[in-house]
CSV table of C-alpha atoms in Angstrom, one decimal:
chain,number,residue,atom,x,y,z
A,1,MET,CA,-18.8,-36.9,0.9
A,2,ASP,CA,-21.4,-35.9,3.9
A,3,HIS,CA,-22.7,-38.7,3.4
A,4,PRO,CA,-21.6,-41.4,2.0
A,5,LEU,CA,-23.4,-44.0,-0.4
A,6,SER,CA,-23.8,-47.2,0.6
A,7,ILE,CA,-25.1,-50.0,-2.8
A,8,TYR,CA,-26.7,-54.0,-2.3
A,9,ASN,CA,-23.6,-55.7,-3.6
A,10,THR,CA,-25.7,-59.1,-4.9
A,11,LEU,CA,-22.0,-60.4,-5.5
A,12,THR,CA,-21.1,-60.3,-1.6
A,13,ARG,CA,-25.0,-60.2,-0.3
A,14,ARG,CA,-24.4,-57.0,2.0
A,15,LYS,CA,-24.8,-53.4,1.3
A,16,GLU,CA,-21.2,-51.8,0.7
A,17,GLN,CA,-19.7,-48.3,0.3
A,18,PHE,CA,-19.2,-47.6,-3.3
A,19,ILE,CA,-15.3,-46.7,-3.6
A,20,PRO,CA,-15.4,-46.6,-8.2
A,21,LEU,CA,-11.9,-47.8,-9.6
A,22,HIS,CA,-10.5,-44.6,-11.1
A,23,ALA,CA,-13.1,-41.8,-9.3
A,24,PRO,CA,-14.6,-39.6,-10.4
A,25,HIS,CA,-15.2,-42.0,-14.1
A,26,VAL,CA,-17.7,-44.5,-13.3
A,27,GLY,CA,-18.2,-47.6,-15.4
A,28,MET,CA,-21.6,-48.5,-15.3
A,29,TYR,CA,-23.7,-51.1,-17.5
A,30,VAL,CA,-26.7,-52.3,-17.2
A,31,CYS,CA,-29.3,-54.9,-19.1
A,32,GLY,CA,-31.3,-53.4,-21.7
A,33,PRO,CA,-34.2,-55.1,-23.7
A,34,THR,CA,-34.8,-58.1,-26.0
A,35,VAL,CA,-36.7,-55.9,-29.3
A,36,TYR,CA,-39.4,-57.4,-30.2
A,37,GLY,CA,-42.3,-56.7,-28.8
A,38,ASP,CA,-43.9,-53.6,-26.5
A,39,ALA,CA,-42.4,-52.7,-23.1
A,40,HIS,CA,-43.9,-53.6,-20.2
A,41,LEU,CA,-43.9,-52.4,-16.4
A,42,GLY,CA,-41.3,-55.1,-15.4
A,43,HIS,CA,-39.0,-53.1,-18.5
A,44,ALA,CA,-40.0,-50.2,-16.6
A,45,ARG,CA,-38.6,-50.5,-13.4
A,46,PRO,CA,-34.9,-51.7,-13.8
A,47,ALA,CA,-34.6,-48.6,-15.9
A,48,ILE,CA,-36.4,-46.4,-14.1
A,49,THR,CA,-33.8,-48.3,-11.1
A,50,PHE,CA,-31.2,-47.7,-12.8
A,51,ASP,CA,-32.2,-44.2,-14.3
A,52,ILE,CA,-32.5,-43.1,-10.2
A,53,LEU,CA,-28.8,-44.4,-10.2
A,54,PHE,CA,-27.6,-42.8,-13.0
A,55,ARG,CA,-29.6,-39.3,-11.7
A,56,TYR,CA,-27.9,-40.3,-8.2
A,57,LEU,CA,-24.0,-40.4,-9.1
A,58,THR,CA,-24.3,-37.3,-11.9
A,59,HIS,CA,-25.7,-35.7,-8.5
A,60,LEU,CA,-23.0,-37.1,-6.1
A,61,ASP,CA,-20.2,-35.1,-9.2
A,62,TYR,CA,-19.3,-38.9,-10.4
A,63,LYS,CA,-18.8,-38.2,-14.7
A,64,VAL,CA,-20.6,-41.8,-15.4
A,65,ARG,CA,-20.4,-43.3,-18.3
A,66,TYR,CA,-23.4,-45.6,-19.0
A,67,VAL,CA,-23.6,-48.4,-21.3
A,68,ARG,CA,-27.0,-50.0,-21.6
A,69,ASN,CA,-26.8,-52.6,-24.9
A,70,ILE,CA,-29.5,-53.7,-26.8
A,71,THR,CA,-29.5,-57.3,-27.4
A,72,ASP,CA,-31.4,-58.0,-31.1
A,73,VAL,CA,-29.5,-61.5,-32.4
A,74,GLY,CA,-28.9,-63.9,-29.9
A,75,HIS,CA,-31.8,-64.4,-27.3
A,76,LEU,CA,-33.9,-68.2,-28.1
A,77,GLU,CA,-37.2,-68.7,-26.9
A,78,HIS,CA,-34.9,-70.8,-24.4
A,79,ASP,CA,-32.6,-69.9,-21.7
A,80,ALA,CA,-30.9,-73.2,-22.3
A,81,ASP,CA,-30.2,-72.7,-26.1
A,82,ALA,CA,-33.3,-73.7,-27.3
A,83,GLY,CA,-36.3,-72.8,-30.3
A,84,GLU,CA,-36.0,-70.3,-32.3
A,85,ASP,CA,-34.6,-66.4,-32.2
A,86,LYS,CA,-36.8,-64.3,-30.3
A,87,ILE,CA,-36.4,-61.6,-33.1
A,88,ALA,CA,-36.0,-63.7,-36.0
A,89,LYS,CA,-39.2,-65.9,-35.2
A,90,LYS,CA,-41.1,-62.6,-35.2
A,91,ALA,CA,-39.9,-61.2,-38.3
A,92,ARG,CA,-41.1,-64.9,-39.9
A,93,LEU,CA,-44.2,-64.4,-38.6
A,94,GLU,CA,-45.0,-61.1,-39.4
A,95,GLN,CA,-42.8,-61.0,-43.0
A,96,LEU,CA,-40.5,-59.5,-41.7
A,97,GLU,CA,-36.4,-58.3,-42.0
A,98,PRO,CA,-35.5,-59.2,-38.4
A,99,MET,CA,-33.6,-55.1,-38.2
A,100,GLU,CA,-37.6,-54.2,-39.6
A,101,VAL,CA,-38.5,-55.4,-36.3
A,102,VAL,CA,-36.2,-54.3,-34.5
A,103,GLN,CA,-36.3,-50.6,-35.9
A,104,TYR,CA,-39.5,-50.6,-34.7
A,105,TYR,CA,-39.5,-52.2,-31.6
A,106,LEU,CA,-36.1,-49.6,-30.5
A,107,ASN,CA,-37.8,-46.5,-30.9
A,108,ARG,CA,-41.5,-48.0,-29.5
A,109,TYR,CA,-39.6,-48.8,-26.5
A,110,HIS,CA,-37.4,-45.2,-26.5
A,111,GLN,CA,-40.7,-43.3,-26.9
A,112,ALA,CA,-42.0,-45.3,-23.6
A,113,MET,CA,-38.6,-44.1,-21.9
A,114,ASP,CA,-39.1,-40.3,-23.0
A,115,ALA,CA,-42.6,-40.5,-21.9
A,116,LEU,CA,-41.1,-41.8,-18.3
A,117,ASN,CA,-38.3,-39.2,-18.2
A,118,VAL,CA,-35.7,-42.3,-18.4
A,119,LEU,CA,-32.4,-40.5,-19.4
A,120,SER,CA,-30.6,-41.9,-22.4
A,121,PRO,CA,-27.2,-43.4,-21.8
A,122,SER,CA,-24.1,-42.4,-22.6
A,123,ILE,CA,-23.8,-45.6,-24.6
A,124,GLU,CA,-26.1,-48.6,-25.9
A,125,PRO,CA,-24.7,-50.4,-28.4
A,126,HIS,CA,-26.5,-53.2,-30.2
A,127,ALA,CA,-25.3,-57.2,-30.3
A,128,SER,CA,-25.7,-58.1,-33.7
A,129,GLY,CA,-23.5,-54.5,-33.8
A,130,HIS,CA,-19.9,-56.4,-32.3
A,131,ILE,CA,-20.7,-59.2,-33.7
A,132,ILE,CA,-16.6,-59.6,-34.2
A,133,GLU,CA,-15.9,-58.8,-30.5
A,134,GLN,CA,-18.2,-62.1,-29.8
A,135,ILE,CA,-16.1,-63.7,-31.5
A,136,GLN,CA,-12.9,-62.8,-30.0
A,137,LEU,CA,-14.8,-63.7,-27.0
A,138,VAL,CA,-15.4,-67.4,-27.5
A,139,GLN,CA,-11.8,-68.1,-29.2
A,140,GLU,CA,-10.5,-66.3,-25.7
A,141,ILE,CA,-11.8,-68.3,-23.8
A,142,LEU,CA,-11.7,-71.9,-26.5
A,143,ASP,CA,-7.9,-70.7,-25.7
A,144,LYS,CA,-7.5,-71.0,-22.2
A,145,GLY,CA,-9.9,-74.4,-22.0
A,146,TYR,CA,-12.7,-73.4,-20.7
A,147,ALA,CA,-15.2,-73.9,-23.5
A,148,TYR,CA,-15.7,-76.4,-26.4
A,149,GLU,CA,-16.9,-77.1,-30.0
A,150,SER,CA,-19.6,-79.6,-31.0
A,151,CYS,CA,-20.8,-79.8,-34.5
A,152,GLY,CA,-20.2,-75.7,-35.5
A,153,SER,CA,-21.2,-74.3,-32.2
A,154,VAL,CA,-19.3,-73.9,-29.3
A,155,TYR,CA,-19.6,-73.8,-25.5
A,156,PHE,CA,-18.6,-72.9,-22.3
A,157,ASP,CA,-17.1,-76.2,-20.1
A,158,VAL,CA,-19.5,-75.9,-16.6
A,159,GLU,CA,-17.2,-78.3,-15.0
A,160,LYS,CA,-14.1,-77.9,-15.5
A,161,TYR,CA,-14.8,-73.9,-15.4
A,162,ASN,CA,-16.6,-75.1,-11.8
A,163,LYS,CA,-12.9,-77.2,-11.2
A,164,ASP,CA,-10.2,-74.3,-11.0
A,165,HIS,CA,-13.0,-71.2,-10.1
A,166,ARG,CA,-16.9,-71.1,-8.2
A,167,TYR,CA,-20.7,-71.0,-11.0
A,168,GLY,CA,-22.3,-70.4,-9.4
A,169,ILE,CA,-20.7,-67.6,-7.6
A,170,LEU,CA,-23.8,-64.3,-7.5
A,171,SER,CA,-27.5,-67.1,-6.9
A,172,GLY,CA,-25.9,-69.5,-4.8
A,173,ARG,CA,-26.4,-72.5,-7.3
A,174,ASN,CA,-24.2,-75.6,-6.8
A,175,ILE,CA,-23.4,-77.5,-9.8
A,176,GLU,CA,-23.8,-80.8,-8.5
A,177,ASP,CA,-27.6,-80.1,-8.1
A,178,MET,CA,-27.4,-77.9,-11.1
A,179,LEU,CA,-26.7,-81.9,-13.2
A,180,ASN,CA,-28.4,-83.5,-11.0
A,181,THR,CA,-32.0,-81.4,-12.1
A,182,THR,CA,-31.5,-80.4,-15.4
A,183,ARG,CA,-33.9,-81.8,-17.4
A,184,THR,CA,-32.3,-83.1,-21.3
A,185,LEU,CA,-33.9,-80.1,-24.0
A,186,ASP,CA,-33.8,-81.0,-28.0
A,187,GLY,CA,-29.9,-79.8,-29.1
A,188,GLN,CA,-28.5,-80.9,-25.2
A,189,ASP,CA,-26.4,-83.8,-27.1
A,190,GLU,CA,-24.0,-81.5,-29.0
A,191,LYS,CA,-23.3,-81.3,-24.8
A,192,ARG,CA,-20.9,-82.3,-22.6
A,193,ASN,CA,-22.9,-81.7,-20.0
A,194,PRO,CA,-26.3,-80.4,-19.5
A,195,VAL,CA,-25.8,-77.0,-17.6
A,196,ASP,CA,-22.6,-75.9,-20.2
A,197,PHE,CA,-24.2,-73.1,-22.8
A,198,ALA,CA,-23.7,-71.7,-26.3
A,199,LEU,CA,-21.3,-69.1,-27.0
A,200,TRP,CA,-21.5,-70.2,-30.2
A,201,LYS,CA,-23.3,-71.4,-32.2
A,202,CYS,CA,-24.2,-72.9,-35.1
A,203,ALA,CA,-27.4,-72.2,-37.6
A,204,GLN,CA,-29.3,-74.2,-38.6
A,205,PRO,CA,-30.2,-73.5,-42.8
A,206,GLU,CA,-33.8,-71.7,-42.0
A,207,HIS,CA,-31.8,-69.5,-39.7
A,208,ILE,CA,-32.1,-65.8,-41.4
A,209,MET,CA,-29.6,-64.1,-39.1
A,210,ARG,CA,-25.7,-65.6,-39.3
A,211,TRP,CA,-22.3,-64.6,-39.9
A,212,PRO,CA,-19.3,-66.1,-40.5
A,213,SER,CA,-16.9,-67.5,-37.4
A,214,PRO,CA,-13.6,-70.2,-37.1
A,215,TRP,CA,-16.2,-72.9,-36.6
A,216,SER,CA,-19.8,-72.1,-38.9
A,217,ASP,CA,-22.5,-70.0,-39.9
A,218,GLY,CA,-23.9,-68.6,-36.9
A,219,PHE,CA,-25.0,-66.4,-34.4
A,220,PRO,CA,-23.5,-65.9,-30.8
A,221,GLY,CA,-24.5,-67.4,-27.2
A,222,TRP,CA,-27.3,-64.3,-26.0
A,223,HIS,CA,-24.6,-64.6,-22.1
A,224,CYS,CA,-21.1,-63.5,-24.9
A,225,GLU,CA,-22.9,-59.6,-25.6
A,226,CYS,CA,-22.9,-58.5,-22.3
A,227,THR,CA,-19.3,-59.4,-21.7
A,228,ALA,CA,-17.8,-58.3,-24.9
A,229,MET,CA,-19.6,-55.1,-24.9
A,230,GLY,CA,-19.2,-54.1,-21.8
A,231,LYS,CA,-15.4,-55.4,-22.0
A,232,LYS,CA,-15.0,-52.9,-25.5
A,233,TYR,CA,-16.4,-49.8,-23.6
A,234,LEU,CA,-15.9,-49.7,-20.0
A,235,GLY,CA,-12.8,-51.9,-19.9
A,236,GLU,CA,-12.3,-55.3,-18.8
A,237,HIS,CA,-12.6,-53.6,-14.4
A,238,PHE,CA,-15.8,-51.1,-13.8
A,239,ASP,CA,-17.6,-50.0,-11.5
A,240,ILE,CA,-21.4,-51.8,-12.2
A,241,HIS,CA,-23.2,-54.3,-13.6
A,242,GLY,CA,-27.2,-53.7,-13.3
A,243,GLY,CA,-30.7,-55.6,-14.4
A,244,GLY,CA,-34.0,-57.2,-13.3
A,245,MET,CA,-33.5,-60.2,-10.6
A,246,ASP,CA,-34.5,-62.5,-13.1
A,247,LEU,CA,-31.1,-62.1,-14.8
A,248,ILE,CA,-29.1,-63.4,-11.8
A,249,PHE,CA,-28.6,-66.3,-13.7
A,250,PRO,CA,-29.1,-67.7,-15.8
A,251,HIS,CA,-27.6,-64.7,-17.8
A,252,HIS,CA,-25.5,-62.5,-15.3
A,253,GLU,CA,-23.8,-66.1,-13.5
A,254,CYS,CA,-22.3,-67.2,-17.6
A,255,GLU,CA,-21.5,-63.5,-17.6
A,256,ILE,CA,-18.8,-63.5,-14.8
A,257,ALA,CA,-18.2,-67.1,-16.0
A,258,GLN,CA,-17.1,-65.6,-19.0
A,259,ALA,CA,-15.4,-63.2,-17.7
A,260,VAL,CA,-13.2,-65.3,-15.6
A,261,ALA,CA,-12.6,-68.1,-18.5
A,262,SER,CA,-11.3,-65.4,-20.8
A,263,GLN,CA,-9.5,-63.1,-18.9
A,264,GLY,CA,-8.5,-64.5,-15.1
A,265,ASP,CA,-10.6,-62.2,-12.5
A,266,ASP,CA,-14.2,-61.1,-12.9
A,267,MET,CA,-15.2,-57.3,-14.6
A,268,VAL,CA,-17.2,-56.4,-12.4
A,269,LYS,CA,-16.2,-55.1,-8.3
A,270,TYR,CA,-20.0,-54.2,-8.0
A,271,TRP,CA,-23.4,-56.6,-9.1
A,272,MET,CA,-27.0,-54.6,-8.4
A,273,HIS,CA,-30.6,-55.6,-9.4
A,274,ASN,CA,-33.6,-54.6,-9.1
A,275,ASN,CA,-37.1,-56.6,-7.5
A,276,MET,CA,-39.4,-57.4,-9.6
A,277,ILE,CA,-43.1,-56.6,-10.8
A,278,THR,CA,-45.8,-59.2,-9.7
A,279,VAL,CA,-49.1,-59.9,-11.2
A,280,ASN,CA,-51.1,-61.3,-8.0
A,281,GLY,CA,-48.1,-62.4,-6.5
A,282,GLN,CA,-46.8,-63.6,-9.7
A,283,LYS,CA,-43.8,-62.1,-11.9
A,284,MET,CA,-45.1,-59.5,-15.0
A,285,GLY,CA,-43.6,-61.5,-18.2
A,286,LYS,CA,-44.2,-61.6,-21.8
A,287,SER,CA,-43.5,-66.1,-21.1
A,288,LEU,CA,-46.5,-65.7,-18.7
A,289,GLY,CA,-49.2,-63.9,-20.6
A,290,ASN,CA,-49.7,-61.8,-18.1
A,291,PHE,CA,-48.4,-58.4,-18.9
A,292,ILE,CA,-49.9,-54.4,-19.7
A,293,THR,CA,-48.0,-53.1,-21.9
A,294,LEU,CA,-46.4,-49.3,-21.3
A,295,GLN,CA,-48.6,-47.8,-23.7
A,296,GLU,CA,-51.6,-49.9,-22.0
A,297,PHE,CA,-51.4,-48.3,-19.4
A,298,PHE,CA,-51.0,-44.4,-20.6
A,299,THR,CA,-54.6,-45.2,-22.1
A,300,GLY,CA,-56.2,-47.3,-20.2
A,301,GLU,CA,-57.0,-50.3,-22.5
A,302,HIS,CA,-56.4,-53.7,-21.2
A,303,PRO,CA,-59.1,-55.5,-18.7
A,304,MET,CA,-57.2,-55.4,-16.4
A,305,LEU,CA,-56.8,-51.8,-16.4
A,306,THR,CA,-59.3,-49.2,-15.2
A,307,GLN,CA,-58.4,-46.1,-16.0
A,308,ALA,CA,-55.0,-44.7,-17.6
A,309,TYR,CA,-52.6,-43.8,-15.6
A,310,SER,CA,-49.5,-41.2,-16.4
A,311,PRO,CA,-46.1,-42.3,-17.7
A,312,MET,CA,-44.9,-40.2,-14.2
A,313,THR,CA,-48.0,-41.4,-11.9
A,314,ILE,CA,-46.1,-45.2,-13.4
A,315,ARG,CA,-42.5,-43.6,-12.1
A,316,PHE,CA,-43.5,-42.4,-9.1
A,317,PHE,CA,-45.7,-46.1,-8.4
A,318,ILE,CA,-42.3,-48.1,-9.4
A,319,LEU,CA,-40.8,-45.0,-7.1
A,320,GLN,CA,-42.3,-45.3,-4.0
A,321,ALA,CA,-41.0,-48.9,-3.4
A,322,HIS,CA,-37.4,-49.6,-3.2
A,323,TYR,CA,-35.9,-51.6,-6.0
A,324,ARG,CA,-34.9,-54.4,-4.5
A,325,SER,CA,-38.3,-54.9,-2.5
A,326,THR,CA,-41.3,-57.2,-4.8
A,327,VAL,CA,-44.1,-54.3,-6.8
A,328,ASP,CA,-47.4,-55.9,-7.2
A,329,PHE,CA,-49.6,-54.3,-9.5
A,330,SER,CA,-53.2,-53.0,-8.2
A,331,ASN,CA,-55.2,-50.1,-10.0
A,332,GLU,CA,-55.9,-49.6,-6.0
A,333,ALA,CA,-52.6,-49.2,-6.1
A,334,LEU,CA,-51.3,-46.5,-9.2
A,335,GLN,CA,-54.2,-44.9,-8.0
A,336,ALA,CA,-53.0,-44.2,-4.6
A,337,SER,CA,-49.8,-43.2,-6.8
A,338,GLU,CA,-51.5,-41.1,-8.2
A,339,LYS,CA,-53.0,-38.9,-5.4
A,340,GLY,CA,-49.3,-39.1,-4.1
A,341,LEU,CA,-48.3,-37.7,-6.1
A,342,ASN,CA,-51.2,-35.1,-7.1
A,343,ARG,CA,-50.2,-34.0,-4.1
A,344,LEU,CA,-46.9,-33.0,-4.4
A,345,MET,CA,-47.2,-31.5,-7.4
A,346,GLU,CA,-49.8,-29.1,-5.7
A,347,ALA,CA,-47.1,-28.4,-3.1
A,348,TYR,CA,-44.9,-27.4,-4.9
A,349,GLU,CA,-47.3,-24.9,-7.1
A,350,ASN,CA,-48.0,-23.2,-3.4
A,351,LEU,CA,-44.7,-23.4,-2.4
A,352,ASN,CA,-44.4,-21.0,-5.3
A,353,ARG,CA,-46.7,-18.8,-4.5
A,354,LEU,CA,-46.3,-18.9,-0.2
A,355,LYS,CA,-45.6,-14.8,0.6
A,356,ALA,CA,-42.5,-15.5,2.4
A,357,SER,CA,-42.7,-14.3,6.5
A,358,VAL,CA,-40.2,-12.7,9.4
A,359,THR,CA,-40.0,-16.5,10.7
A,360,SER,CA,-41.1,-19.2,10.3
A,361,SER,CA,-44.1,-21.6,13.2
A,362,VAL,CA,-42.4,-25.1,11.1
A,363,ASP,CA,-39.7,-27.0,11.3
A,364,VAL,CA,-38.2,-27.4,7.6
A,365,THR,CA,-34.2,-28.0,8.4
A,366,GLY,CA,-32.7,-30.8,7.2
A,367,LEU,CA,-35.0,-32.2,4.8
A,368,ARG,CA,-32.3,-31.2,2.2
A,369,GLU,CA,-29.6,-33.5,4.6
A,370,LYS,CA,-32.4,-36.7,5.3
A,371,GLY,CA,-33.7,-36.5,1.6
A,372,LEU,CA,-29.6,-37.1,0.3
A,373,GLU,CA,-28.9,-39.7,3.5
A,374,ALA,CA,-31.9,-41.7,2.0
A,375,MET,CA,-30.7,-42.1,-1.6
A,376,SER,CA,-27.3,-42.7,-0.6
A,377,ASP,CA,-28.4,-45.4,2.0
A,378,ASP,CA,-28.3,-47.7,-1.4
A,379,LEU,CA,-31.0,-45.7,-3.7
A,380,ASN,CA,-33.8,-45.9,-0.3
A,381,THR,CA,-36.5,-43.8,-3.0
A,382,PRO,CA,-39.5,-44.6,-0.3
A,383,VAL,CA,-37.3,-42.2,2.9
A,384,LEU,CA,-36.2,-40.0,0.6
A,385,ILE,CA,-40.6,-39.3,-1.0
A,386,SER,CA,-41.8,-39.6,3.0
A,387,HIS,CA,-39.8,-36.6,4.2
A,388,LEU,CA,-41.2,-35.2,1.1
A,389,PHE,CA,-44.3,-35.8,2.5
A,390,ASP,CA,-43.4,-34.2,6.0
A,391,ALA,CA,-42.4,-31.2,4.3
A,392,THR,CA,-46.2,-31.7,2.0
A,393,ARG,CA,-47.6,-30.6,5.4
A,394,ALA,CA,-45.5,-28.1,6.0
A,395,ILE,CA,-46.6,-26.3,2.1
A,396,ASN,CA,-50.4,-27.2,3.6
A,397,SER,CA,-50.2,-26.1,6.7
A,398,ALA,CA,-48.8,-22.4,5.7
A,399,LYS,CA,-51.3,-22.4,2.7
A,400,ASP,CA,-54.2,-22.3,4.8
A,401,GLY,CA,-53.4,-19.6,6.9
A,402,LYS,CA,-52.4,-22.1,10.2
A,403,ALA,CA,-47.9,-22.1,9.9
A,404,THR,CA,-45.7,-19.3,8.9
A,405,ILE,CA,-42.4,-19.6,6.4
A,406,SER,CA,-39.6,-17.8,6.6
A,407,GLU,CA,-37.5,-16.7,3.4
A,408,ALA,CA,-35.6,-18.4,3.8
A,409,ASP,CA,-36.7,-21.8,4.8
A,410,LEU,CA,-39.2,-21.4,1.6
A,411,ALA,CA,-36.2,-20.5,-0.7
A,412,GLU,CA,-34.3,-23.6,0.9
A,413,LEU,CA,-37.7,-25.7,0.3
A,414,LYS,CA,-38.1,-24.9,-3.1
A,415,ALA,CA,-34.6,-25.1,-4.3
A,416,THR,CA,-34.8,-28.5,-2.1
A,417,PHE,CA,-38.2,-29.7,-4.2
A,418,GLN,CA,-36.2,-29.4,-7.0
A,419,LEU,CA,-33.9,-31.3,-5.8
A,420,MET,CA,-35.3,-34.3,-4.3
A,421,LEU,CA,-38.3,-34.7,-7.0
A,422,PHE,CA,-37.1,-33.1,-10.3
A,423,ASP,CA,-33.6,-34.2,-10.0
A,424,ILE,CA,-33.1,-37.0,-8.2
A,425,LEU,CA,-36.1,-38.7,-8.7
A,426,GLY,CA,-36.7,-37.5,-12.1
A,427,LEU,CA,-40.2,-36.5,-11.7
A,428,LYS,CA,-42.2,-34.3,-13.6
A,429,ASP,CA,-45.3,-32.0,-14.0
A,430,GLU,CA,-46.9,-33.7,-16.4
A,431,ALA,CA,-49.2,-30.9,-17.1
A,432,VAL,CA,-46.4,-28.3,-17.7
A,433,SER,CA,-43.8,-30.6,-19.1
A,434,GLY,CA,-42.8,-30.4,-23.0
A,435,ASP,CA,-46.2,-27.9,-23.9
A,436,ASN,CA,-44.7,-24.7,-24.7
A,437,SER,CA,-48.4,-23.0,-24.9
A,438,TYR,CA,-49.0,-24.1,-21.0
A,439,GLU,CA,-47.9,-20.0,-19.9
A,440,SER,CA,-50.6,-19.0,-22.6
A,441,PHE,CA,-52.8,-21.2,-21.6
A,442,SER,CA,-52.4,-20.4,-17.4
A,443,LYS,CA,-52.7,-17.1,-18.8
A,444,ALA,CA,-56.0,-17.6,-20.2
A,445,VAL,CA,-57.5,-19.0,-17.2
A,446,ASP,CA,-56.0,-16.6,-15.3
A,447,LEU,CA,-57.9,-13.5,-16.7
A,448,LEU,CA,-60.3,-15.9,-15.9
A,449,LEU,CA,-60.9,-15.5,-12.6
A,450,THR,CA,-60.2,-12.2,-12.6
A,451,ILE,CA,-62.9,-11.6,-15.2
A,452,ARG,CA,-65.4,-13.3,-12.3
A,453,GLN,CA,-63.6,-11.7,-9.2
A,454,GLU,CA,-64.6,-8.3,-10.3
A,455,ALA,CA,-67.8,-9.9,-11.6
A,456,LYS,CA,-67.9,-10.8,-7.9
A,457,ALA,CA,-66.8,-7.1,-6.8
A,458,ASN,CA,-70.3,-5.7,-9.2
A,459,LYS,CA,-72.8,-8.1,-6.8
A,460,ASP,CA,-73.1,-9.9,-10.6
A,461,TRP,CA,-73.8,-13.1,-10.2
A,462,ALA,CA,-74.4,-15.5,-12.8
A,463,THR,CA,-71.3,-14.0,-14.6
A,464,SER,CA,-69.6,-15.2,-11.1
A,465,ASP,CA,-71.2,-18.5,-11.6
A,466,LYS,CA,-71.4,-18.5,-15.1
A,467,ILE,CA,-67.3,-18.5,-15.2
A,468,ARG,CA,-66.8,-21.0,-12.6
A,469,ASN,CA,-69.5,-24.4,-13.6
A,470,GLU,CA,-67.8,-23.6,-17.3
A,471,LEU,CA,-64.1,-23.9,-15.6
A,472,THR,CA,-65.2,-26.8,-13.5
A,473,ALA,CA,-67.6,-28.8,-16.3
A,474,MET,CA,-64.1,-28.6,-18.5
A,475,GLY,CA,-62.3,-30.1,-15.6
A,476,PHE,CA,-61.1,-26.9,-13.3
A,477,GLU,CA,-61.0,-27.1,-9.9
A,478,ILE,CA,-61.7,-23.4,-8.4
A,479,LYS,CA,-61.0,-23.2,-4.9
A,480,ASP,CA,-61.4,-19.5,-3.7
A,481,THR,CA,-59.3,-17.9,-1.1
A,482,LYS,CA,-58.9,-15.0,1.1
A,483,GLU,CA,-55.9,-13.9,-1.4
A,484,GLY,CA,-57.9,-14.6,-4.4
A,485,ALA,CA,-59.3,-17.8,-6.4
A,486,GLU,CA,-56.7,-20.6,-7.5
A,487,TRP,CA,-57.0,-23.5,-9.8
A,488,ARG,CA,-55.4,-26.6,-10.7
A,489,LEU,CA,-57.3,-28.9,-13.6
A,490,ASN,CA,-57.3,-32.1,-12.8
A,491,LYS,CA,-56.1,-35.0,-14.8
């Protein structure tokens, strides 16, 4: 491998060379959504980040089993095991069955992911479909002495675990500090310590979602599902676990504790986390009420938006920042992304129209190597994009007659743009994608411009101007060149 892949491991707090446990096979688990509302921009970021990783690992010829779970039970309103189940609450308010809520928002999540060109995972398991595996996990932790039963619920004994292992290894938190600062919440009187977390919760009489277990009719704790399903589909040891940075604590910290308590060591070799989307410096999230759903971005129907933004503009906006840095939402930033994406798409269109010269007067050598080097350096998409903009300047120079590109360089540029822009970054030309009529539409515009050219040759200025003016009014941009008229549809 010319450019060995290195990724930042949250566990060790450094970049490490990626060496799979069972090459060429790679096991990757990413925390998916809790489906009780529409996906917002914050949900798009981990989906796109780990889609990029999935694409790049596949490009490197790894055989990837990508598991992304669906949380449809057990995620309570507060991470400290208090409050109502988020989905059950939504079902109660809407007077629906909980699984109706799940299905509705899961369908909408998939539609949004398709629009963003996020590839489907290999397996998409539901928490509610793996209750047996979660009960088994809880029993294993009880048998090892790291959990206790209380009033029909089962809690993880963090203090006892910390004596033998280290709770806080991922987040860097200190258990003594946590014990001193954790506030008492309703229901915590069942716990020996406020930092203990639920493995199984006894359902109150009004709780809709419940299953029989050795301890009570109840439901699993939120953290259990990922440990149980990761083990089921990827084994006791797998390569990568990903998710948003907000999941480091408590969710992923608890996952590590559950794995070590049940089997003696952690399941995961590399822990990866994307940073947050912020609004005026504050994390975007449902609980803060400052979120904009993806559908609202696509339609422009939100008070914070000055226009609609296409799915590819959203994807490009996210990829212009490194996945471990924050991205602050603003209309100005999105508009700049829209213009930048259009420049790259136009460059690719121009590439397909350029006529090769005998020699090249621009240097386009090494673009592919530079791009792969950037991607192998912890998925550095902004650097890759900067290389594509460098190539765009060369393409535009050749288009304007200020430079020449040889046939070999032209072929290499086309192949590199296809690989980098479309295959790895996962962008697509929205004017073409998914529209089988585009070719006919394009030919119709070309025909009108041919008629206009003939009118100009016959000095029929009225017809020539009428065609141009009508096309402009429809949103087309017409540009006359030495080779003839060129057009593009303004998005």
